[in-house]
Tab-separated table of C-alpha atoms and ligand atoms in Angstrom:
chain	number	residue	atom	x	y	z
P	1	MET	CA	141.267	-13.419	132.235
P	2	LYS	CA	142.357	-11.944	128.925
P	3	THR	CA	142.847	-8.183	128.910
P	4	PHE	CA	142.820	-5.951	125.835
P	5	ASN	CA	144.809	-3.098	124.377
P	6	VAL	CA	142.725	-0.386	122.768
P	7	CYS	CA	143.641	2.784	120.906
P	8	ILE	CA	141.174	5.579	120.138
P	9	VAL	CA	142.087	7.575	117.045
P	10	GLY	CA	140.550	10.996	117.459
P	11	GLY	CA	141.275	11.189	121.179
P	12	GLY	CA	140.295	14.865	121.180
P	13	SER	CA	136.741	14.090	120.054
P	14	THR	CA	133.747	15.174	122.118
P	15	TYR	CA	132.805	11.479	122.236
P	16	THR	CA	135.977	10.395	124.056
P	17	LEU	CA	134.816	11.197	127.601
P	18	GLY	CA	131.927	8.807	127.101
P	19	PHE	CA	134.413	6.098	126.152
P	20	LEU	CA	136.665	6.738	129.127
P	21	LYS	CA	133.738	6.421	131.519
P	22	SER	CA	132.363	3.379	129.717
P	23	PHE	CA	135.696	1.569	129.881
P	24	VAL	CA	135.537	2.002	133.644
P	25	ARG	CA	131.911	0.885	133.847
P	26	LEU	CA	132.526	-2.155	131.653
P	27	LYS	CA	135.904	-3.129	133.056
P	28	GLU	CA	134.684	-6.497	134.272
P	29	GLU	CA	133.181	-7.595	130.953
P	30	PHE	CA	135.776	-5.956	128.676
P	31	PRO	CA	138.918	-5.528	130.781
P	32	LEU	CA	141.578	-3.254	129.374
P	33	LYS	CA	145.277	-3.578	129.944
P	34	ARG	CA	146.369	-0.537	127.959
P	35	LEU	CA	144.380	2.384	126.577
P	36	VAL	CA	145.923	4.951	124.254
P	37	LEU	CA	144.389	8.153	122.949
P	38	PHE	CA	145.856	9.314	119.664
P	39	ASP	CA	145.196	12.663	118.012
P	40	ILE	CA	147.145	14.932	115.684
P	41	ASP	CA	145.624	17.910	117.522
P	42	LYS	CA	147.614	18.152	120.728
P	43	GLU	CA	145.677	21.040	122.177
P	44	ARG	CA	142.333	19.335	121.800
P	45	GLN	CA	143.466	16.006	123.133
P	46	GLU	CA	145.431	17.219	126.147
P	47	PRO	CA	142.537	18.193	128.447
P	48	ILE	CA	140.790	14.921	127.653
P	49	GLY	CA	144.003	13.021	128.349
P	50	LYS	CA	144.438	14.777	131.681
P	51	TYR	CA	140.820	14.059	132.545
P	52	GLY	CA	141.509	10.403	131.766
P	53	GLU	CA	144.513	10.333	134.084
P	54	ILE	CA	142.383	11.639	136.952
P	55	LEU	CA	139.446	9.338	136.196
P	56	PHE	CA	141.554	6.194	135.909
P	57	GLY	CA	143.657	7.192	138.911
P	58	GLU	CA	140.435	7.129	140.927
P	59	ARG	CA	138.659	4.144	139.399
P	60	PHE	CA	141.010	2.025	137.279
P	61	PRO	CA	144.544	2.521	138.631
P	62	GLU	CA	145.891	-0.711	137.131
P	63	LEU	CA	145.162	0.557	133.592
P	64	ASP	CA	148.167	1.566	131.488
P	65	PHE	CA	146.771	4.832	130.098
P	66	VAL	CA	148.594	7.086	127.644
P	67	TYR	CA	147.718	9.947	125.308
P	68	THR	CA	150.057	10.683	122.467
P	69	GLN	CA	150.637	12.120	119.004
P	70	ASP	CA	153.151	9.427	118.144
P	71	ALA	CA	151.811	6.728	115.811
P	72	LYS	CA	154.230	4.017	116.920
P	73	GLU	CA	153.488	4.543	120.594
P	74	ALA	CA	149.774	4.611	119.805
P	75	TYR	CA	149.423	1.522	117.633
P	76	GLU	CA	152.043	-1.005	118.694
P	77	GLY	CA	150.559	-4.014	120.457
P	78	MET	CA	146.948	-2.963	119.944
P	79	ASP	CA	144.099	-5.479	119.783
P	80	PHE	CA	141.509	-2.889	118.781
P	81	VAL	CA	141.731	0.529	117.178
P	82	PHE	CA	138.568	2.628	117.450
P	83	MET	CA	138.534	5.249	114.714
P	84	GLN	CA	136.545	8.410	115.291
P	85	MET	CA	138.511	10.974	113.381
P	86	ARG	CA	136.867	14.087	111.986
P	87	ALA	CA	138.891	15.149	108.961
P	88	GLY	CA	139.045	18.938	108.961
P	89	GLY	CA	137.495	19.251	112.419
P	90	LEU	CA	134.221	20.920	113.334
P	91	GLN	CA	135.267	24.071	111.472
P	92	MET	CA	135.151	22.156	108.196
P	93	ARG	CA	131.916	20.446	109.230
P	94	ALA	CA	130.456	23.935	109.481
P	95	LYS	CA	131.581	24.686	105.924
P	96	ASP	CA	130.163	21.397	104.608
P	97	GLU	CA	126.844	22.461	106.069
P	98	HIS	CA	126.882	26.215	105.388
P	99	ILE	CA	128.082	26.260	101.773
P	100	PRO	CA	125.383	24.021	100.239
P	101	LEU	CA	122.666	25.542	102.424
P	102	GLY	CA	123.737	28.994	101.288
P	103	MET	CA	122.852	27.822	97.765
P	104	GLY	CA	119.513	26.363	98.863
P	105	MET	CA	120.581	22.705	99.083
P	106	ILE	CA	120.911	20.443	102.110
P	107	GLY	CA	124.179	21.029	103.892
P	108	GLN	CA	124.660	18.013	106.098
P	109	GLU	CA	127.587	16.251	107.670
P	110	THR	CA	127.079	12.957	105.820
P	111	CYS	CA	124.292	13.407	103.256
P	112	GLY	CA	124.386	15.206	99.917
P	113	ALA	CA	127.128	17.629	98.905
P	114	GLY	CA	128.256	18.226	102.502
P	115	GLY	CA	128.734	14.506	102.978
P	116	MET	CA	130.702	14.205	99.740
P	117	SER	CA	132.856	17.156	100.737
P	118	TYR	CA	133.638	15.522	104.069
P	119	GLY	CA	133.952	12.183	102.278
P	120	LEU	CA	136.859	13.302	100.112
P	121	ARG	CA	138.686	14.671	103.157
P	122	SER	CA	138.046	11.464	105.074
P	123	CYS	CA	139.297	9.284	102.209
P	124	VAL	CA	142.624	11.117	102.353
P	125	ASP	CA	143.039	10.956	106.133
P	126	MET	CA	141.557	7.515	106.774
P	127	ILE	CA	143.593	5.737	104.128
P	128	LYS	CA	146.769	7.369	105.386
P	129	SER	CA	145.983	6.431	108.989
P	130	ILE	CA	145.104	2.837	108.248
P	131	HIS	CA	148.370	2.318	106.377
P	132	GLU	CA	150.114	3.696	109.443
P	133	ILE	CA	148.146	1.436	111.782
P	134	ARG	CA	148.999	-1.594	109.682
P	135	THR	CA	152.716	-0.746	109.914
P	136	TYR	CA	152.636	-1.101	113.681
P	137	ALA	CA	149.614	-3.323	114.332
P	138	PRO	CA	149.086	-5.677	111.388
P	139	ASP	CA	146.488	-7.802	113.207
P	140	ALA	CA	144.542	-5.224	115.193
P	141	TRP	CA	140.822	-4.994	114.621
P	142	ILE	CA	139.970	-1.574	113.254
P	143	LEU	CA	136.480	-0.459	114.247
P	144	ASN	CA	135.683	2.470	112.048
P	145	TYR	CA	132.823	4.815	112.757
P	146	SER	CA	134.439	7.897	111.234
P	147	ASN	CA	132.091	9.683	108.888
P	148	PRO	CA	130.805	9.751	106.269
P	149	ALA	CA	130.842	6.017	106.965
P	150	ALA	CA	129.275	5.012	103.629
P	151	ILE	CA	131.933	6.758	101.565
P	152	VAL	CA	134.759	5.767	103.905
P	153	ALA	CA	133.644	2.121	103.793
P	154	GLU	CA	133.638	2.130	99.992
P	155	ALA	CA	137.096	3.718	99.869
P	156	LEU	CA	138.529	1.232	102.385
P	157	ARG	CA	137.001	-1.698	100.502
P	158	ARG	CA	138.997	-0.630	97.458
P	159	GLU	CA	142.246	0.379	99.158
P	160	PHE	CA	142.417	-2.642	101.497
P	161	PRO	CA	140.593	-5.439	99.640
P	162	ASP	CA	142.280	-8.260	101.543
P	163	ASP	CA	142.133	-6.734	104.993
P	164	LYS	CA	139.432	-8.651	106.843
P	165	ARG	CA	139.866	-6.811	110.117
P	166	ILE	CA	138.393	-3.473	109.179
P	167	LEU	CA	134.821	-3.126	110.395
P	168	ASN	CA	132.605	-0.202	109.376
P	169	ILE	CA	129.846	0.718	111.713
P	170	CYS	CA	127.348	3.411	112.665
P	171	ASP	CA	125.327	3.832	115.829
P	172	GLN	CA	122.200	5.334	114.321
P	173	PRO	CA	120.275	2.118	113.548
P	174	GLU	CA	120.808	1.032	117.140
P	175	ASN	CA	119.732	4.481	118.341
P	176	VAL	CA	116.471	3.996	116.454
P	177	VAL	CA	115.994	0.563	118.049
P	178	ARG	CA	116.576	2.150	121.443
P	179	SER	CA	113.989	4.799	120.631
P	180	CYS	CA	111.494	2.056	119.826
P	181	SER	CA	112.164	0.493	123.201
P	182	ARG	CA	111.373	3.807	124.874
P	183	LEU	CA	108.097	3.925	122.978
P	184	LEU	CA	107.213	0.336	123.841
P	185	GLY	CA	108.447	0.563	127.418
P	186	CYS	CA	110.779	-2.404	127.021
P	187	ASN	CA	114.497	-3.067	127.122
P	188	TRP	CA	116.113	-2.301	123.758
P	189	GLU	CA	118.018	-5.576	123.874
P	190	ASP	CA	114.657	-7.385	123.803
P	191	LEU	CA	114.161	-6.144	120.241
P	192	ASP	CA	115.498	-8.091	117.281
P	193	PRO	CA	115.420	-5.923	114.157
P	194	VAL	CA	115.562	-6.701	110.451
P	195	TYR	CA	117.111	-3.817	108.547
P	196	PHE	CA	118.367	-2.947	105.072
P	197	GLY	CA	119.918	0.053	103.363
P	198	LEU	CA	123.100	2.025	103.028
P	199	ASN	CA	124.741	3.859	105.885
P	200	HIS	CA	122.441	6.747	106.918
P	201	PHE	CA	119.841	5.613	104.389
P	202	GLY	CA	117.911	2.549	105.488
P	203	TRP	CA	114.725	0.995	106.872
P	204	PHE	CA	113.603	-1.498	109.475
P	205	THR	CA	111.271	-4.062	107.943
P	206	HIS	CA	110.580	-5.936	111.207
P	207	MET	CA	111.172	-5.490	114.892
P	208	TYR	CA	110.724	-8.803	116.675
P	209	ASP	CA	110.147	-9.332	120.360
P	210	VAL	CA	112.916	-11.774	121.300
P	211	HIS	CA	110.708	-13.414	123.939
P	212	THR	CA	107.471	-13.971	122.019
P	213	GLY	CA	108.564	-13.755	118.374
P	214	GLU	CA	105.886	-11.143	117.708
P	215	ASP	CA	106.704	-8.570	115.036
P	216	LEU	CA	106.169	-5.304	116.897
P	217	LEU	CA	106.566	-3.051	113.852
P	218	PRO	CA	102.787	-2.666	113.256
P	219	LYS	CA	102.378	-1.635	116.873
P	220	ILE	CA	105.339	0.757	116.639
P	221	ARG	CA	103.796	2.294	113.508
P	222	GLU	CA	100.514	2.971	115.345
P	223	MET	CA	102.299	4.402	118.359
P	224	ILE	CA	104.395	6.744	116.222
P	225	LYS	CA	101.269	7.884	114.417
P	226	GLU	CA	99.646	8.790	117.725
P	227	ARG	CA	102.557	10.017	119.781
P	228	GLY	CA	105.425	10.895	117.442
P	229	PHE	CA	108.938	9.603	117.942
P	230	LEU	CA	111.642	10.604	120.405
P	231	PRO	CA	115.260	9.569	120.862
P	232	GLN	CA	115.808	7.250	123.798
P	233	ASP	CA	117.853	9.954	125.506
P	234	ALA	CA	115.556	12.822	124.438
P	235	GLU	CA	116.156	14.738	127.662
P	236	GLN	CA	119.815	15.178	126.724
P	237	ARG	CA	119.304	16.100	123.077
P	238	ASP	CA	119.378	19.469	121.314
P	239	GLN	CA	116.255	20.689	119.518
P	240	SER	CA	117.568	19.776	116.052
P	241	TRP	CA	117.769	16.105	117.053
P	242	LEU	CA	114.213	16.214	118.427
P	243	ASP	CA	113.080	17.709	115.101
P	244	THR	CA	114.933	14.940	113.262
P	245	TYR	CA	113.260	12.158	115.235
P	246	GLY	CA	109.958	14.004	114.818
P	247	MET	CA	110.280	13.620	111.040
P	248	VAL	CA	109.924	9.837	111.426
P	249	GLN	CA	106.192	10.414	111.926
P	250	THR	CA	106.009	12.355	108.649
P	251	ILE	CA	108.008	9.742	106.752
P	252	MET	CA	105.796	6.925	108.039
P	253	ALA	CA	102.648	8.816	107.096
P	254	ASP	CA	103.887	8.967	103.491
P	255	PHE	CA	105.661	5.595	103.353
P	256	PRO	CA	104.035	3.344	105.942
P	257	ASP	CA	105.669	0.020	105.007
P	258	TYR	CA	108.774	0.295	107.136
P	259	LEU	CA	110.358	2.234	109.978
P	260	PRO	CA	112.945	4.646	108.524
P	261	ASN	CA	116.401	5.580	109.723
P	262	THR	CA	116.186	9.246	110.777
P	263	TYR	CA	118.659	10.247	108.036
P	264	ASP	CA	116.103	9.268	105.374
P	265	GLN	CA	114.474	12.661	105.953
P	266	TYR	CA	117.154	14.403	103.890
P	267	TYR	CA	116.643	12.166	100.861
P	268	LEU	CA	112.847	12.156	101.018
P	269	TYR	CA	112.224	15.825	101.811
P	270	PRO	CA	115.272	17.691	100.486
P	271	GLU	CA	113.410	20.910	99.708
P	272	TYR	CA	111.452	21.012	102.928
P	273	LYS	CA	114.552	20.322	105.018
P	274	ALA	CA	116.719	22.836	103.151
P	275	SER	CA	114.121	25.537	103.663
P	276	HIS	CA	113.817	24.779	107.389
P	277	LEU	CA	117.512	24.792	108.234
P	278	ASN	CA	119.336	28.012	109.078
P	279	PRO	CA	122.372	28.417	106.778
P	280	ASP	CA	124.070	30.637	109.367
P	281	PHE	CA	123.592	28.326	112.333
P	282	THR	CA	123.711	24.646	111.472
P	283	ARG	CA	124.249	21.502	113.518
P	284	ALA	CA	128.025	22.138	113.562
P	285	ASP	CA	127.418	25.498	115.256
P	286	GLU	CA	125.012	23.870	117.679
P	287	VAL	CA	127.636	21.209	118.541
P	288	MET	CA	130.368	23.816	119.039
P	289	ALA	CA	128.105	25.918	121.260
P	290	GLY	CA	126.726	22.905	123.131
P	291	ARG	CA	128.415	19.521	123.415
P	292	GLU	CA	131.907	20.786	122.692
P	293	LYS	CA	131.661	23.505	125.348
P	294	ARG	CA	130.180	21.087	127.881
P	295	VAL	CA	132.915	18.511	127.342
P	296	PHE	CA	135.815	20.924	127.552
P	297	THR	CA	134.271	22.768	130.513
P	298	GLU	CA	133.950	19.469	132.335
P	299	CYS	CA	137.598	18.688	131.553
P	300	ALA	CA	138.738	22.094	132.814
P	301	GLU	CA	136.787	21.680	136.066
P	302	VAL	CA	138.080	18.182	136.727
P	303	ILE	CA	141.663	19.211	136.015
P	304	LYS	CA	141.313	22.222	138.331
P	305	GLU	CA	139.760	20.197	141.149
P	306	GLY	CA	142.005	17.204	140.550
P	307	LYS	CA	139.071	14.832	141.026
P	308	LEU	CA	135.945	13.657	139.242
P	309	GLY	CA	133.560	13.921	142.152
P	310	ASP	CA	130.011	12.987	141.191
P	311	ARG	CA	130.570	13.629	137.473
P	312	PHE	CA	131.113	9.961	136.768
P	313	HIS	CA	127.418	9.229	136.328
P	314	ALA	CA	126.588	12.431	134.498
P	315	ILE	CA	126.699	11.326	130.852
P	316	SER	CA	124.776	8.623	129.013
P	317	ASP	CA	127.104	6.612	126.818
P	318	ALA	CA	124.959	4.640	124.393
P	319	HIS	CA	127.448	5.320	121.610
P	320	ALA	CA	130.556	4.217	123.505
P	321	GLU	CA	128.812	1.208	124.988
P	322	MET	CA	127.706	0.052	121.568
P	323	MET	CA	131.249	0.207	120.169
P	324	ILE	CA	132.596	-1.667	123.197
P	325	LYS	CA	129.914	-4.343	122.745
P	326	VAL	CA	130.994	-4.674	119.121
P	327	ALA	CA	134.590	-5.225	120.247
P	328	GLU	CA	133.369	-7.791	122.781
P	329	ALA	CA	131.429	-9.693	120.116
P	330	ILE	CA	134.688	-10.110	118.221
P	331	ALA	CA	136.969	-10.664	121.200
P	332	TYR	CA	134.786	-13.387	122.720
P	333	ASN	CA	133.503	-14.755	119.387
P	334	ARG	CA	129.970	-14.171	120.620
P	335	ASN	CA	128.217	-13.978	117.254
P	336	ASP	CA	126.019	-11.191	118.594
P	337	ARG	CA	123.774	-9.365	116.162
P	338	HIS	CA	124.782	-5.870	115.134
P	339	ILE	CA	123.796	-3.692	112.218
P	340	LEU	CA	127.012	-3.227	110.229
P	341	ILE	CA	128.227	-1.857	106.909
P	342	VAL	CA	129.422	-4.723	104.720
P	343	GLU	CA	129.895	-5.640	101.081
P	344	ASN	CA	126.493	-6.680	99.771
P	345	ASN	CA	127.252	-9.979	98.034
P	346	GLY	CA	123.605	-10.955	97.890
P	347	ALA	CA	122.464	-9.689	101.307
P	348	ILE	CA	120.050	-7.421	99.408
P	349	ALA	CA	119.286	-9.776	96.537
P	350	ASN	CA	118.476	-7.200	93.862
P	351	MET	CA	121.399	-4.850	94.546
P	352	GLN	CA	124.881	-5.031	93.072
P	353	ASP	CA	127.337	-7.279	94.900
P	354	ASP	CA	129.995	-4.647	95.453
P	355	ALA	CA	127.745	-2.083	97.162
P	356	MET	CA	128.593	-1.361	100.783
P	357	VAL	CA	125.231	-1.957	102.455
P	358	GLU	CA	123.985	-1.773	106.031
P	359	VAL	CA	122.283	-4.912	107.316
P	360	VAL	CA	122.020	-7.036	110.446
P	361	CYS	CA	125.073	-9.268	110.851
P	362	GLU	CA	126.201	-11.899	113.263
P	363	LEU	CA	129.568	-10.763	114.529
P	364	GLY	CA	132.346	-12.981	115.846
P	365	ILE	CA	136.063	-13.539	115.674
P	366	ASN	CA	136.002	-14.055	111.901
P	367	GLY	CA	134.129	-10.840	111.297
P	368	PRO	CA	130.560	-10.107	110.242
P	369	ARG	CA	128.197	-12.679	108.718
P	370	PRO	CA	125.492	-10.628	107.007
P	371	MET	CA	121.899	-11.829	107.226
P	372	ARG	CA	120.036	-11.822	103.939
P	373	VAL	CA	116.962	-9.634	103.482
P	374	GLY	CA	115.943	-10.913	100.025
P	375	ARG	CA	114.675	-8.629	97.273
P	376	ILE	CA	113.586	-5.139	98.238
P	377	PRO	CA	110.679	-3.254	96.618
P	378	GLN	CA	111.342	-1.063	93.562
P	379	PHE	CA	110.865	2.260	95.372
P	380	TYR	CA	113.561	1.488	97.914
P	381	LEU	CA	115.804	-0.097	95.322
P	382	GLY	CA	115.567	3.030	93.168
P	383	LEU	CA	116.528	5.293	96.046
P	384	LEU	CA	119.424	3.106	97.096
P	385	VAL	CA	120.855	2.510	93.617
P	386	ASN	CA	120.852	6.258	93.071
P	387	GLN	CA	122.649	6.922	96.349
P	388	VAL	CA	125.136	4.080	96.099
P	389	SER	CA	126.069	5.465	92.679
P	390	CYS	CA	126.886	8.843	94.246
P	391	GLU	CA	129.015	7.128	96.854
P	392	LYS	CA	130.893	5.082	94.295
P	393	LEU	CA	131.425	8.050	91.982
P	394	ILE	CA	132.833	10.255	94.716
P	395	VAL	CA	135.255	7.468	95.654
P	396	ASP	CA	136.163	7.159	91.950
P	397	ALA	CA	136.862	10.900	92.020
P	398	TYR	CA	139.238	10.333	94.942
P	399	PHE	CA	141.174	7.457	93.365
P	400	GLU	CA	141.249	8.937	89.852
P	401	ASN	CA	141.644	12.617	90.807
P	402	SER	CA	138.645	13.114	88.588
P	403	TYR	CA	136.669	16.348	88.538
P	404	GLN	CA	134.277	14.718	86.093
P	405	LYS	CA	133.419	11.863	88.461
P	406	ALA	CA	132.880	14.327	91.304
P	407	LEU	CA	130.574	16.351	89.074
P	408	GLU	CA	128.620	13.204	88.241
P	409	ALA	CA	128.354	12.287	91.917
P	410	PHE	CA	127.076	15.749	92.832
P	411	THR	CA	124.630	15.828	89.897
P	412	LEU	CA	123.212	12.435	90.762
P	413	SER	CA	122.614	13.262	94.419
P	414	ARG	CA	118.930	13.703	95.260
P	415	LEU	CA	119.999	16.658	97.393
P	416	VAL	CA	121.524	18.489	94.406
P	417	ASN	CA	119.934	16.983	91.306
P	418	ASP	CA	120.897	19.605	88.740
P	419	ALA	CA	124.142	19.744	86.789
P	420	LYS	CA	124.528	23.522	86.881
P	421	LYS	CA	123.964	23.652	90.614
P	422	ALA	CA	126.270	20.683	91.027
P	423	ARG	CA	129.138	22.410	89.211
P	424	LYS	CA	128.728	25.631	91.177
P	425	LEU	CA	128.638	23.776	94.469
P	426	LEU	CA	131.546	21.513	93.586
P	427	ASP	CA	133.678	24.527	92.629
P	428	ALA	CA	132.859	26.252	95.912
P	429	LEU	CA	133.738	23.134	97.887
P	430	ILE	CA	137.016	22.655	96.008
P	431	GLU	CA	137.936	26.155	97.126
P	432	ALA	CA	136.886	25.492	100.738
P	433	ASN	CA	138.784	22.191	100.904
P	434	LYS	CA	142.125	23.378	99.492
P	435	GLY	CA	144.933	21.210	100.843
P	436	MET	CA	142.483	18.697	102.333
P	437	TRP	CA	141.025	17.177	99.159
P	438	PRO	CA	142.930	15.298	96.507
P	439	GLU	CA	143.506	17.556	93.517
P	440	LEU	CA	140.623	17.110	91.061
P	441	ARG	CA	141.518	17.586	87.416
J	1	LIG	C1	124.642	9.869	114.781
J	1	LIG	C2	125.271	9.296	113.546
J	1	LIG	C3	126.703	9.679	113.457
J	1	LIG	C4	126.822	11.180	113.512
J	1	LIG	C5	126.164	11.734	114.734
J	1	LIG	C6	126.132	13.229	114.635
J	1	LIG	O1	125.167	9.282	115.917
J	1	LIG	O2	125.183	7.919	113.479
J	1	LIG	O3	127.232	9.182	112.275
J	1	LIG	O4	128.174	11.585	113.495
J	1	LIG	O5	124.860	11.260	114.840
J	1	LIG	O6	125.748	13.745	115.817
J	1	LIG	P1	125.970	15.259	116.181
J	1	LIG	O7	125.369	15.336	117.530
J	1	LIG	O8	127.441	15.523	116.135
J	1	LIG	O9	125.234	16.046	115.160
J	2	LIG	MN1	126.427	7.298	111.679
């Protein structure tokens, strides 16, 4: 049986433990030969690496497992590179969230000014990393879910136009499908969605039952109206995520046609959201106080005890399992359906060809084959054209070192929407991102 070599870039991420456990759980269906964790932050990665050594020693001793800061050692011979880097770390995520919110605008990891701030940092680091990967692993599949995925995808499209083995992906559409399955009491894999949008800004137009062909969206709409909406793994989520899923009920009351991606809340209710978020304690703070502590505490305990004990079953790994399934679809040419970020080229008929859109694709060894959704209604088109323009302008700002383009991107964002505010916010973020952004002139 073929075995695979996988590298995770961003080995020190709080998501890595989920991957390590999932690679053990899925070792029959996606058998690894070599697994490498790569991170430029040695201190962060080390406890996770040591945890991995103990875990694999117990449950996957034949695996060649390494953690390193050396690019050559990390990338050579890889079949798949999973990219989950966080340019600037959680400290900078906090700034992306705090600074706009302090001025009364949404501060969010991927949406609005916060997303553009993170986007410029990610353009710098992602492009550099992918050049490095291509030096040592010219044919590896690069599965990118580093954020902000929309902006990163647009930047990679321009920097690597002929590279057909870079795949941009986000787990949130699948998370929403899973939430629907919780509501309906079915298996999420029994649901076959139709979806359109941009990354973190999209809608489900249908949700078919794979067994009967029935479109369950009308039923889902009624159920959400009556009961609200919860993440599939609600019991393990922080309050802010429960609030976010709760907003789906509000969105559907105002715009009942489709089922929204949870991120739509920021674009549709920017004032309401900004006034209900605490500028001194945002999601970044919640992550640092919660998930990050839990992960590194677990590592410390396992390292101290020298064994995993019953911790193996402790974490749900929807995210890791989805990314591994995506790799499997490619590796085994399965043509499975996944919602992916791809160049539009007619998938959404009335949107520009060179927009990076998020739609259902069939995925196999030759990459994604997007499924067409036809023309979308004017309301949705208007929202998406506005947002895709922000994304393109901020990537222009990166490639052209252009302050003007960045100002246009900020001004156009629904979450800023005013040129004076945009300039003030942009100037503050330039200051905060010194050394991590390209120089804007
Ligand atoms: C979802 C999104 C990711 C995002 C994550 C943030 O999974 O698809 O793009 O990074 O949520 O979650 P967090 O728990 O860090 O706020
Ligand atoms: Mn995402």
